Short mmCIF file of C-alpha atoms and ligand atoms in Angstrom, two decimals:
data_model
loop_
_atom_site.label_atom_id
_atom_site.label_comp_id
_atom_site.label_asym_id
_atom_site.label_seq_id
_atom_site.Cartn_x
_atom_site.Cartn_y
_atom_site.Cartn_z
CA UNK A 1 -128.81 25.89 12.60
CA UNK A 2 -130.92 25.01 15.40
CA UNK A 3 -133.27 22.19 14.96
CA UNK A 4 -137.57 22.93 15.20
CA UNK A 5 -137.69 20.13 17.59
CA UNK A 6 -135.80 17.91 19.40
CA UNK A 7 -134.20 14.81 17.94
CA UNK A 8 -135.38 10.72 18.27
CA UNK A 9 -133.81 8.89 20.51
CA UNK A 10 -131.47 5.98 18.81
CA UNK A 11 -131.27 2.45 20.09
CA UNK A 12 -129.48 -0.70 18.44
CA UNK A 13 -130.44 -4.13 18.01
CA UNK A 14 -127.21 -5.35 20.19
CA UNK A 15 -125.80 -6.28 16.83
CA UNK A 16 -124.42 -3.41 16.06
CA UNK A 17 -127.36 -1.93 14.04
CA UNK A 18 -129.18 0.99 14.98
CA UNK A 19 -132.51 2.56 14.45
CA UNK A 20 -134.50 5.76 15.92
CA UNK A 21 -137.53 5.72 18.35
CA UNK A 22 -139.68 7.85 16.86
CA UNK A 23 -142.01 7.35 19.83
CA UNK A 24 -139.46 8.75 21.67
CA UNK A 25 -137.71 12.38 21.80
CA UNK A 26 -133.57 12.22 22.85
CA UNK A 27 -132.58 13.34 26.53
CA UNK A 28 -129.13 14.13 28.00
CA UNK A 29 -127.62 13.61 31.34
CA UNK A 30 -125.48 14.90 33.68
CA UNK A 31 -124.70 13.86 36.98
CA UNK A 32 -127.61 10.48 37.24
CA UNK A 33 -129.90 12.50 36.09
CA UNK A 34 -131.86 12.77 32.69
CA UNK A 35 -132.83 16.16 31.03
CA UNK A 36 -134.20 17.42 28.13
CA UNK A 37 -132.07 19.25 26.14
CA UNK A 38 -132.43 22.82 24.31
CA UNK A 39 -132.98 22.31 20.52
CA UNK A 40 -130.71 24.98 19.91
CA UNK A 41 -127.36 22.72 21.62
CA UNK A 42 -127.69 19.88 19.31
CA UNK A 43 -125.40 19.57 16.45
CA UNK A 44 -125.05 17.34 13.23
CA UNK A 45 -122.35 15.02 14.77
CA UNK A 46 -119.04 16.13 13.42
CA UNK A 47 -117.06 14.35 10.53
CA UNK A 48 -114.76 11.96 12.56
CA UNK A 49 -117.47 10.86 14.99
CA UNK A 50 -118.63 7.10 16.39
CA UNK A 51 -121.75 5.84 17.46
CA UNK A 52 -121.62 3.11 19.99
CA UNK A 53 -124.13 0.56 21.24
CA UNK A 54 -124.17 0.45 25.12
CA UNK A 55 -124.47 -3.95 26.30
CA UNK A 56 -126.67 -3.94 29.48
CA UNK A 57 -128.33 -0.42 29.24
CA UNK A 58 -131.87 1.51 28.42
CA UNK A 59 -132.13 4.65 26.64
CA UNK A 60 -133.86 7.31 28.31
CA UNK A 61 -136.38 9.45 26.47
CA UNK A 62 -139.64 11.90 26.38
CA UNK A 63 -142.65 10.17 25.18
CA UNK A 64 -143.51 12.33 21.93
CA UNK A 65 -147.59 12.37 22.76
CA UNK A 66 -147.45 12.24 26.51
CA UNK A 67 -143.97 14.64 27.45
CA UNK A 68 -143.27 11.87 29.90
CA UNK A 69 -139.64 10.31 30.47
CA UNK A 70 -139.61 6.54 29.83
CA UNK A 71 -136.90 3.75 28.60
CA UNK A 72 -137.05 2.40 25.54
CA UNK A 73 -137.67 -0.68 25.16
CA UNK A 74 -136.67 -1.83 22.04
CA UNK A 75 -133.16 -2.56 22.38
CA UNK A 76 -129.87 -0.95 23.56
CA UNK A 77 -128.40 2.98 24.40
CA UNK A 78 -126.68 4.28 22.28
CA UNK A 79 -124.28 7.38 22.80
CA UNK A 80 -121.99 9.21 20.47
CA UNK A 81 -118.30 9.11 20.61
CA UNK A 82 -117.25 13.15 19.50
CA UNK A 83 -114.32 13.98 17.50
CA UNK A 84 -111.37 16.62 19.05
CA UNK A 85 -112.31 19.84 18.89
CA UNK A 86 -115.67 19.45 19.76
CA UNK A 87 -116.98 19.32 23.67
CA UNK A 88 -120.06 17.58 24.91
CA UNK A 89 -122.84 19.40 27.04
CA UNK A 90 -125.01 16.22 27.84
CA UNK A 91 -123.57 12.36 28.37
CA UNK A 92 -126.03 9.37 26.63
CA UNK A 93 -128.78 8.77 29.43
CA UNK A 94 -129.67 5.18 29.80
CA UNK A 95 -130.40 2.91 32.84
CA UNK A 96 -128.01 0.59 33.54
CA UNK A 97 -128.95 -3.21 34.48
CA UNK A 98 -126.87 -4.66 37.56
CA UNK A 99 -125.23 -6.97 35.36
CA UNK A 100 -124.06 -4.96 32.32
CA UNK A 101 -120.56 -4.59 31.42
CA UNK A 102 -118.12 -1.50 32.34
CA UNK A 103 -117.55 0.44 29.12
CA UNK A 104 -114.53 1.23 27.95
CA UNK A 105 -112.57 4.68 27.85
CA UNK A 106 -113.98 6.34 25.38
CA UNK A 107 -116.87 9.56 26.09
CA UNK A 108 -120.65 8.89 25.83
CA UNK A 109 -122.16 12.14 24.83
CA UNK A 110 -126.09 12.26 24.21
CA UNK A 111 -126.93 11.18 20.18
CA UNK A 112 -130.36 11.46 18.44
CA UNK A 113 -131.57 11.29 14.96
CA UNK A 114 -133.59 13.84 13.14
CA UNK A 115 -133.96 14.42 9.43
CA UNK A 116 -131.48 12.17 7.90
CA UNK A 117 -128.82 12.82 10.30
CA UNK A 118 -127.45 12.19 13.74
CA UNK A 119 -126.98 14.84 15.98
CA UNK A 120 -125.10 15.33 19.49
CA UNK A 121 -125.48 18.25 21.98
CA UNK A 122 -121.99 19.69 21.58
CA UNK A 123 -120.13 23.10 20.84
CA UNK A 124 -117.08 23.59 18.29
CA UNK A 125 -114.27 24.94 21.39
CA UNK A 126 -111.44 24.94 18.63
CA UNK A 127 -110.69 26.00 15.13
CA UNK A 128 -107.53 24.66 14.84
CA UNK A 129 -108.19 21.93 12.49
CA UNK A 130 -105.21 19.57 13.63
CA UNK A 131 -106.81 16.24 14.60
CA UNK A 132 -109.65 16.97 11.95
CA UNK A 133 -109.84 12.87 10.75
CA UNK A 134 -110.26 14.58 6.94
CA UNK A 135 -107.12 15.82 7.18
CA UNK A 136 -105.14 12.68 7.46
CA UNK A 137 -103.60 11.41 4.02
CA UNK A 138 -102.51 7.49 4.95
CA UNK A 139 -100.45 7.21 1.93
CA UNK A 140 -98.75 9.95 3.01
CA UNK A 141 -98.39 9.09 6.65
CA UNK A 142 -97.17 5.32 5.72
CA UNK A 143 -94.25 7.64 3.39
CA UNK A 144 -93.62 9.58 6.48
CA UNK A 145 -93.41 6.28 8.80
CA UNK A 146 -91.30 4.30 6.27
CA UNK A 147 -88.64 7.66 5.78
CA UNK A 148 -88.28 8.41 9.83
CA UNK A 149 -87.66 4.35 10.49
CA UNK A 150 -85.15 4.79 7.40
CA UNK A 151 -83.41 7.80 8.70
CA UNK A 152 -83.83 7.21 12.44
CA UNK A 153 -82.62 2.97 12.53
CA UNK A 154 -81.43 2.89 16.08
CA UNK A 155 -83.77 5.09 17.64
CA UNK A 156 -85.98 3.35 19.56
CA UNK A 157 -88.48 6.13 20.24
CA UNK A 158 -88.85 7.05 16.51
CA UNK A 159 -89.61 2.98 16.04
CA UNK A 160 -92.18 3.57 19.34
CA UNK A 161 -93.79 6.30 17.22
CA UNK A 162 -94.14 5.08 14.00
CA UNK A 163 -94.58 1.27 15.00
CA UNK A 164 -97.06 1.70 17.83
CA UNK A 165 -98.55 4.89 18.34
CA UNK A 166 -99.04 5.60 14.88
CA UNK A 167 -99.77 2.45 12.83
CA UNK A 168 -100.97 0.37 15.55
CA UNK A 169 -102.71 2.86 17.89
CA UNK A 170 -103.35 5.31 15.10
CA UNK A 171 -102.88 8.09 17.66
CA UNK A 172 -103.31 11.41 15.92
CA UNK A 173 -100.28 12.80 16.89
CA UNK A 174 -97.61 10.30 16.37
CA UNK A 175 -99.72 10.84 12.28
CA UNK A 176 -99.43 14.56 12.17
CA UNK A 177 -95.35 13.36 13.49
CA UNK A 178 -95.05 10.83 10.20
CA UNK A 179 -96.87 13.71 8.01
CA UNK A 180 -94.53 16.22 9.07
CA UNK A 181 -96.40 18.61 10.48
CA UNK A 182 -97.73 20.48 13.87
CA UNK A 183 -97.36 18.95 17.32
CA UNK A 184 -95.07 16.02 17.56
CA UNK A 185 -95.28 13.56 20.09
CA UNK A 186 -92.33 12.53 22.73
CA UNK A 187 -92.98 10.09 25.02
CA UNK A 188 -90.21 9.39 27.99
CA UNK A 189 -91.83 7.77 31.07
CA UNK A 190 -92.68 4.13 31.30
CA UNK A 191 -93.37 5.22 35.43
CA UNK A 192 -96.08 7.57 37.04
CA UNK A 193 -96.70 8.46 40.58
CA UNK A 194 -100.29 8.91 40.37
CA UNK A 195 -103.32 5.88 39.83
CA UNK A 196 -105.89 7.80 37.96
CA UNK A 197 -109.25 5.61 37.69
CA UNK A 198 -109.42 6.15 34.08
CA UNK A 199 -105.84 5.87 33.05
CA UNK A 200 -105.33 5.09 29.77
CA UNK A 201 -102.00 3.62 29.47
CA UNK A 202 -102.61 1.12 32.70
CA UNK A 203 -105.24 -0.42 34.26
CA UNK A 204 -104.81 -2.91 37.29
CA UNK A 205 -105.25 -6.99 36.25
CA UNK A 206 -108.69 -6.41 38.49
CA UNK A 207 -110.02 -4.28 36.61
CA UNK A 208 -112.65 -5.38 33.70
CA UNK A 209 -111.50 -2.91 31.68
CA UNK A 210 -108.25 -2.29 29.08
CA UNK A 211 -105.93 0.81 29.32
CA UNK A 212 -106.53 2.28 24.77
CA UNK A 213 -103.03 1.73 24.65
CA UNK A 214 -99.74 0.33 26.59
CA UNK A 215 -97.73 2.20 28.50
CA UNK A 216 -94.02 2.88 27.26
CA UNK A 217 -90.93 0.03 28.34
CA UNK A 218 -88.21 2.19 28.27
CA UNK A 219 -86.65 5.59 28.85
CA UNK A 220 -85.48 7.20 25.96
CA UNK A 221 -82.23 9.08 25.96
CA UNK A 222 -81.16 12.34 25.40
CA UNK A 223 -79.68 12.01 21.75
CA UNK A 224 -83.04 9.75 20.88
CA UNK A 225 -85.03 12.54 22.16
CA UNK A 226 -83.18 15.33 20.21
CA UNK A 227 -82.45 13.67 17.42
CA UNK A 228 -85.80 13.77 15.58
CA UNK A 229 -87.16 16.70 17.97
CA UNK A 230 -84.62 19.40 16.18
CA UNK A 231 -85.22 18.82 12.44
CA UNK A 232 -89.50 18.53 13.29
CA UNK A 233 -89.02 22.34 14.93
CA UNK A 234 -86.70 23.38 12.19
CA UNK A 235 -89.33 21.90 8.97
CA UNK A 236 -92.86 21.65 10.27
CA UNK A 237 -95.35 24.29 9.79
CA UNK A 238 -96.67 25.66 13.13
CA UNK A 239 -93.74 22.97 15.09
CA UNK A 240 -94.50 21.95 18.48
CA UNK A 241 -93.02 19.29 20.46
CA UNK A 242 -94.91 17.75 23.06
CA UNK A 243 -93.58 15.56 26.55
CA UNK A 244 -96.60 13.69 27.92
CA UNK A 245 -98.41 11.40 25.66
CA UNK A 246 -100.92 9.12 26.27
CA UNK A 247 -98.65 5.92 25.83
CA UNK A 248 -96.46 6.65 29.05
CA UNK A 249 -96.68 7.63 32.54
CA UNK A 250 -95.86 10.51 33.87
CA UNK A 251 -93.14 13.13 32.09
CA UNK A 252 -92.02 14.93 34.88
CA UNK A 253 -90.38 12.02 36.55
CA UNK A 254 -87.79 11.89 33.47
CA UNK A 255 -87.43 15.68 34.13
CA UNK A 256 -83.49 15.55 34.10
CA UNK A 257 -83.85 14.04 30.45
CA UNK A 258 -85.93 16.42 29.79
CA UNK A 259 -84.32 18.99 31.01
CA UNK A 260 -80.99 18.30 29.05
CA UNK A 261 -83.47 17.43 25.94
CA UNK A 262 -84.47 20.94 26.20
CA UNK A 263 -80.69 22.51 26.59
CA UNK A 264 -79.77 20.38 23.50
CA UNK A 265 -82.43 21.46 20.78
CA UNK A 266 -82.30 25.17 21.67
CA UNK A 267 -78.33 25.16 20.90
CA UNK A 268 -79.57 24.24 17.66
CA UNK A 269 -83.11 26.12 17.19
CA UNK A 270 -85.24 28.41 18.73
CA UNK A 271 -88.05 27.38 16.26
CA UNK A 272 -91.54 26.37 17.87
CA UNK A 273 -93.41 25.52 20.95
CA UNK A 274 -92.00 23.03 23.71
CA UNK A 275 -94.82 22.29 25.62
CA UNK A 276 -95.19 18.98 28.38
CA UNK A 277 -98.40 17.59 29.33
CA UNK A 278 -98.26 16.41 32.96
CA UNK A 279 -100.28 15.87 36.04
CA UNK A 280 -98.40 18.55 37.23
CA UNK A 281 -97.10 17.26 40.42
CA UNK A 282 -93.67 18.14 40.91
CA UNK A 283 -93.46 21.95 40.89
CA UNK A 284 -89.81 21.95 41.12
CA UNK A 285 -88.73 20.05 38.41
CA UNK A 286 -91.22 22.50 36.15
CA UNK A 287 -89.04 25.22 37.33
CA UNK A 288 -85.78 23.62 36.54
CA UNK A 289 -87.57 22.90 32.69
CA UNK A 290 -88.52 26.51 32.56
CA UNK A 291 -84.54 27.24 33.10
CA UNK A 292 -83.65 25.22 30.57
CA UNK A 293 -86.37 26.62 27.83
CA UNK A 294 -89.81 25.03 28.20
CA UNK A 295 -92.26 27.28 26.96
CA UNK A 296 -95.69 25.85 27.61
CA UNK A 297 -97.63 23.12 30.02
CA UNK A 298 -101.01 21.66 30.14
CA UNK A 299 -101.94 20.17 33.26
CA UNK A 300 -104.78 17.54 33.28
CA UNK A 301 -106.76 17.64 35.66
CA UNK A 302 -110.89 15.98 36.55
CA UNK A 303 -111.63 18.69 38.72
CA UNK A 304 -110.41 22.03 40.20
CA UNK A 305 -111.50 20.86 43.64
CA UNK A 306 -108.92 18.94 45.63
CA UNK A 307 -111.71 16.32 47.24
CA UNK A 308 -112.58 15.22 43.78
CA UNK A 309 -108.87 15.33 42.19
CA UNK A 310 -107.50 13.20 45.02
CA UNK A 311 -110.51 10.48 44.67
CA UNK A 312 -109.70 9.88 40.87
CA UNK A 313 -105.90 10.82 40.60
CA UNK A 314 -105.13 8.97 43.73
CA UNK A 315 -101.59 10.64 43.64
CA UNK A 316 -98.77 9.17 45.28
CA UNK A 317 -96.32 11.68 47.21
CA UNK A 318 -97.75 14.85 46.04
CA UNK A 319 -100.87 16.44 46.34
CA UNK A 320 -103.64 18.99 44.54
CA UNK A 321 -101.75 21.79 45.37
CA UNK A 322 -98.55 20.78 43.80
CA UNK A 323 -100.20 20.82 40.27
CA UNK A 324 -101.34 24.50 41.43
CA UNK A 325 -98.15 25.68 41.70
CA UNK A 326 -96.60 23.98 38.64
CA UNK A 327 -99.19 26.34 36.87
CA UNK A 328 -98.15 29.57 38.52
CA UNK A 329 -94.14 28.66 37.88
CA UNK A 330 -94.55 28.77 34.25
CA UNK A 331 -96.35 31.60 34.35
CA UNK A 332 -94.01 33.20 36.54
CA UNK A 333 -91.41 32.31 33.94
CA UNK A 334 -93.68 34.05 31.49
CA UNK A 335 -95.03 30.55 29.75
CA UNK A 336 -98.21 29.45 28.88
CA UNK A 337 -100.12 27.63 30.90
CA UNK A 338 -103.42 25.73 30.09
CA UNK A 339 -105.52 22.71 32.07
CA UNK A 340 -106.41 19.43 30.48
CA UNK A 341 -109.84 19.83 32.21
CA UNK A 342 -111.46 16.60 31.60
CA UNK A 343 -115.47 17.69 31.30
CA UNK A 344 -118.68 15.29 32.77
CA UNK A 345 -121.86 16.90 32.68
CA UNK A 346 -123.24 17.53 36.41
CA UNK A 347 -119.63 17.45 37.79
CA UNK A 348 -117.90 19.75 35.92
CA UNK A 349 -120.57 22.39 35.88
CA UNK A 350 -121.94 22.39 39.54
CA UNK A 351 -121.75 25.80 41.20
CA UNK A 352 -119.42 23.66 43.61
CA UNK A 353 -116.60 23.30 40.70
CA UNK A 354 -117.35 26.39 38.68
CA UNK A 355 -116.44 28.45 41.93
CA UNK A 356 -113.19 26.09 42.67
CA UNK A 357 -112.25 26.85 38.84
CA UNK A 358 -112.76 30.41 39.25
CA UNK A 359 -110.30 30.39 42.09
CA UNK A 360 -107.85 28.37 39.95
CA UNK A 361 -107.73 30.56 37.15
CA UNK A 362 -107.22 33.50 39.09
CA UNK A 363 -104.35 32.05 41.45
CA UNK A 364 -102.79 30.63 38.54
CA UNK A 365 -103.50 33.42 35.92
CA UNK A 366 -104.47 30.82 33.75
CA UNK A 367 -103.61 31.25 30.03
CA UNK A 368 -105.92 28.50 28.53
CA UNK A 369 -108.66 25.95 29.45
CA UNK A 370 -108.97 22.76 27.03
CA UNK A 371 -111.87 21.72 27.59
CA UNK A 372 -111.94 17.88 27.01
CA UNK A 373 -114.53 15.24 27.22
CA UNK A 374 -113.63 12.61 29.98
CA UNK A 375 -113.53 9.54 27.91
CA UNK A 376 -114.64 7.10 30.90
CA UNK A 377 -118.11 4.92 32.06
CA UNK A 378 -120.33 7.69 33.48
CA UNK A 379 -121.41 5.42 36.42
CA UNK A 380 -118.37 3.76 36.76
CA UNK A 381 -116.83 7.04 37.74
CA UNK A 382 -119.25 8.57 39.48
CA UNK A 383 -119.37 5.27 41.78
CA UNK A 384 -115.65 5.04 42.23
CA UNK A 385 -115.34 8.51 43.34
CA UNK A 386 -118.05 8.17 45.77
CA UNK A 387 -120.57 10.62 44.25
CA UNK A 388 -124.38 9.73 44.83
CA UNK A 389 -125.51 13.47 44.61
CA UNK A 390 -123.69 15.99 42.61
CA UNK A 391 -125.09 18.99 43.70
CA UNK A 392 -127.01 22.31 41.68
CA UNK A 393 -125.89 22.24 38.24
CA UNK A 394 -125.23 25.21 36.05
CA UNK A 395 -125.00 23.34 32.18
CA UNK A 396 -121.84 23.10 30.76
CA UNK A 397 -122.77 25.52 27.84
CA UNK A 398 -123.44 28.14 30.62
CA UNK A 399 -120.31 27.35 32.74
CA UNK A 400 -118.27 28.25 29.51
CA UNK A 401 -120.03 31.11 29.30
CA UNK A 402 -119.93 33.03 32.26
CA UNK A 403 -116.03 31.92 32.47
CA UNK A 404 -115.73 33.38 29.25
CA UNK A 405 -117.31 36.46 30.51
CA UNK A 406 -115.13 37.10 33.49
CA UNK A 407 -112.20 36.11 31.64
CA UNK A 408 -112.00 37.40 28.71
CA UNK A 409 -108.39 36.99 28.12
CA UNK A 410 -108.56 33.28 29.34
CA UNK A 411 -108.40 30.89 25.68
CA UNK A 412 -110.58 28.20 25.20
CA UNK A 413 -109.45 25.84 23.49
CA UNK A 414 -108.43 21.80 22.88
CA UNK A 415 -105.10 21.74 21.63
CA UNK A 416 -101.79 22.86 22.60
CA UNK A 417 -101.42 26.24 20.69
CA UNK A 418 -98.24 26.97 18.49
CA UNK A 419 -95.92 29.83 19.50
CA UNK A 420 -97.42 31.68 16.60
CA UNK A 421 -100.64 31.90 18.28
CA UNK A 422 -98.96 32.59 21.40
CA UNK A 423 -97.25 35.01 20.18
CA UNK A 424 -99.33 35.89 17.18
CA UNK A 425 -102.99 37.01 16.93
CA UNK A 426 -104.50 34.17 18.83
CA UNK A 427 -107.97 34.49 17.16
CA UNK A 428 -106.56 34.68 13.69
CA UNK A 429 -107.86 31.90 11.75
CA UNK A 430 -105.67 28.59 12.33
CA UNK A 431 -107.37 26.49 9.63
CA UNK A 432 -103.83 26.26 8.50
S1 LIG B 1 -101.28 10.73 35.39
FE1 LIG B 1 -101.53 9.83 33.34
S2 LIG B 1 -100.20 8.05 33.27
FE2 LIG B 1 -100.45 8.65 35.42
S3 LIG B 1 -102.10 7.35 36.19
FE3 LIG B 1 -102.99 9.30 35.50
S4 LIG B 1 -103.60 8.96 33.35
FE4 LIG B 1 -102.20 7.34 33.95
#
């Protein structure tokens, strides 16, 4: 339904209260610039979502009498955080005073308020209705922490799970893992060999801001990784098992563990999806966890050009074209093979980076683009990455559109799909 005009601009009191401009009509941005946005892209904000107030910063908005773009002056920006499932077209546009704050990792997609409700310019990229926040029962995810610490007392991993990531960090995963159910978390890697700007499991003592959650202590063995892996394939509807998590570095430098991990749980089941997330950079050790069984990867990625990979991922001993090729060896081994591809409106969706991604897909033969929002301070990155001008921009909703049309086998998605989708009718309704 799309709206007769555009929404108000919101704006809180710095107290955590806020209140629409009705003097004022909402914006987006991309890039540092400020646009107005199509009526037809906003959305009522989806169930799940977050409003925050920005310290330091100025909404941005078109003066409802004059059509002119001018702050607002009556308090704070505000921007939406949006639920999984869901990407953003246009980030919050504010200016920012010299002495506000860095915001934390979360996204800062455009809000406004019309008619009773807050609104966001977004686009449902998923049905698959696993992270929907409706969906969690917390009586029945404290019964499904309390029986795996019961029936899993020395694993250490299991107590990781349930303990941290789950009651502490409330990650959505490590609850669909205590509710028995879909993709299960398995963190290994307390290491990584990259320094990505926005990581979320470490940030240097310098910097101003907190990594969401810590990063993993210790490296989990074999028999702790199998032994709650095997019975989650064997029981949950639509299993997957997942290396790479937010809480640890990076996966592929357990790869031996992993490797055996693998080995082990297919001598007992063949049941489900094994899937890593990664930043892809050792191509060889993908191949050896192909050998051994892996059946999917998602490789996250800011951009499909190597200038602006390099700038945020800062890799150490590997390079953009390593997480290239760790693409085409699981498709080579007949796997499935998506990219984490973190989205900013006016980087993402320059002609610049929609011709890179073309060449991506097709040297990869790309089975799947998630299309994420980059949960990170829009001029925080922009200014550690070195971009003052981003270049001719095409709008996100149109990027995904004419990849969509050249691709038409390429899935579009935000989760890791089960092997009954891979498998299965990938379009058939997963509202499971
Ligand atoms: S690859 Fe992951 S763990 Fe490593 S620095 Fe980047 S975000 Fe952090």
């Amino acid at each position: 339904m799309s709206l007769s005009s555009s929404p108000y601009i919101l704006y809180s009191d710095g107290k955590g209260n806020i209140f629409e401009d009705t003097s004022l009509y909402a914006v987006g941005r991309a890039g540092w610039d400020a646009f107005p946005v199509e009526a037809e892209d906003w959305i009522p904000l989806p169930d799940g979502g977050n409003l925050y107030e920005l310290p330091g910063r100025q909404g941005i908005g078109i003066d409802v009498v004059t059509g002119e773009m001018r702050l607002c002056e009556k308090g704070w920006a505000v921007a939406a955080f949006i639920p999984p499932a869901h990407t953003g077209l246009f980030l919050a546009a504010y200016e920012t005073a010299p002495d506000a704050p860095t915001l934390p990792l979360f996204c800062y997609t455009a809000a406004g308020w019309h008619d009773g409700n807050f609104y966001v310019p977004a686009v449902r990229i998923e049905n698959d209705i696993r992270q929907e926040c409706a969906g969690y029962d917390q009586d029945k995810i404290e019964a499904g922490t309390g029986f795996l610490l019961k029936n899993y007392p020395n694993n250490r991993l299991v107590k990781h799970l349930m303990e941290n990531c789950c009651m502490t960090y409330t990650c959505p995963a490590a609850r669909n893992f205590a509710m028995g159910r879909w993709e299960c978390p398995v963190p290994s890697s307390p290491a990584c060999n990259a320094n990505c700007i926005g990581c979320i499991s470490f940030q240097p003592e310098e910097e101003t801001i907190v990594s969401t959650q810590d990063r993993l202590t210790f490296k989990p063995t074999v028999e702790e990784i199998v032994e709650f892996t095997v019975p989650h394939l064997l029981n949950a509807p639509y299993p997957i098992i997942s290396f790479g998590q937010g809480c640890e570095g990076e996966p592929l430098l357990m790869w031996e563990t992993i490797r055996d991990s693998i080995i082990e749980i297919r001598k007992h089941t063949g049941a489900g999806s094994i899937n890593i997330n990664t930043n892809g950079s050792k191509p060889d050790a993908v191949k050896a966890l192909c050998e051994a069984g892996l059946n999917s990867i998602r490789v996250s990625t800011n951009s499909a050009r190597k200038e602006i990979y390099t700038r945020y991922y800062r890799p150490n001993n590997y390079q953009f074209e390593d997480i290239i090729e760790s693409l085409k060896v699981v498709r080579s081994y007949g796997g499935w093979a998506s990219i984490n591809y973190f989205v900013f409106p006016g980087m993402t969706d320059t002609v610049e980076e929609y011709e890179a991604l073309r060449k991506l897909i097709i040297d990869t033969d790309l089975s799947m683009i998630q299309w994420r929002n980059f949960n990170i301070d829009p001029d925080w990155y922009l200014g550690q990455i070195g971009v003052t001008e981003t270049g001719e921009m095409l709008g996100v909703k149109q990027l995904q559109e004419l990849i969509r049309e050249e691709f038409p086998n390429l899935k579009f998605g935000y989760f890791n799909p089960p092997m009954e989708r891979i498998k299965g009718n990938y379009e058939a309704d997963f509202a499971h």
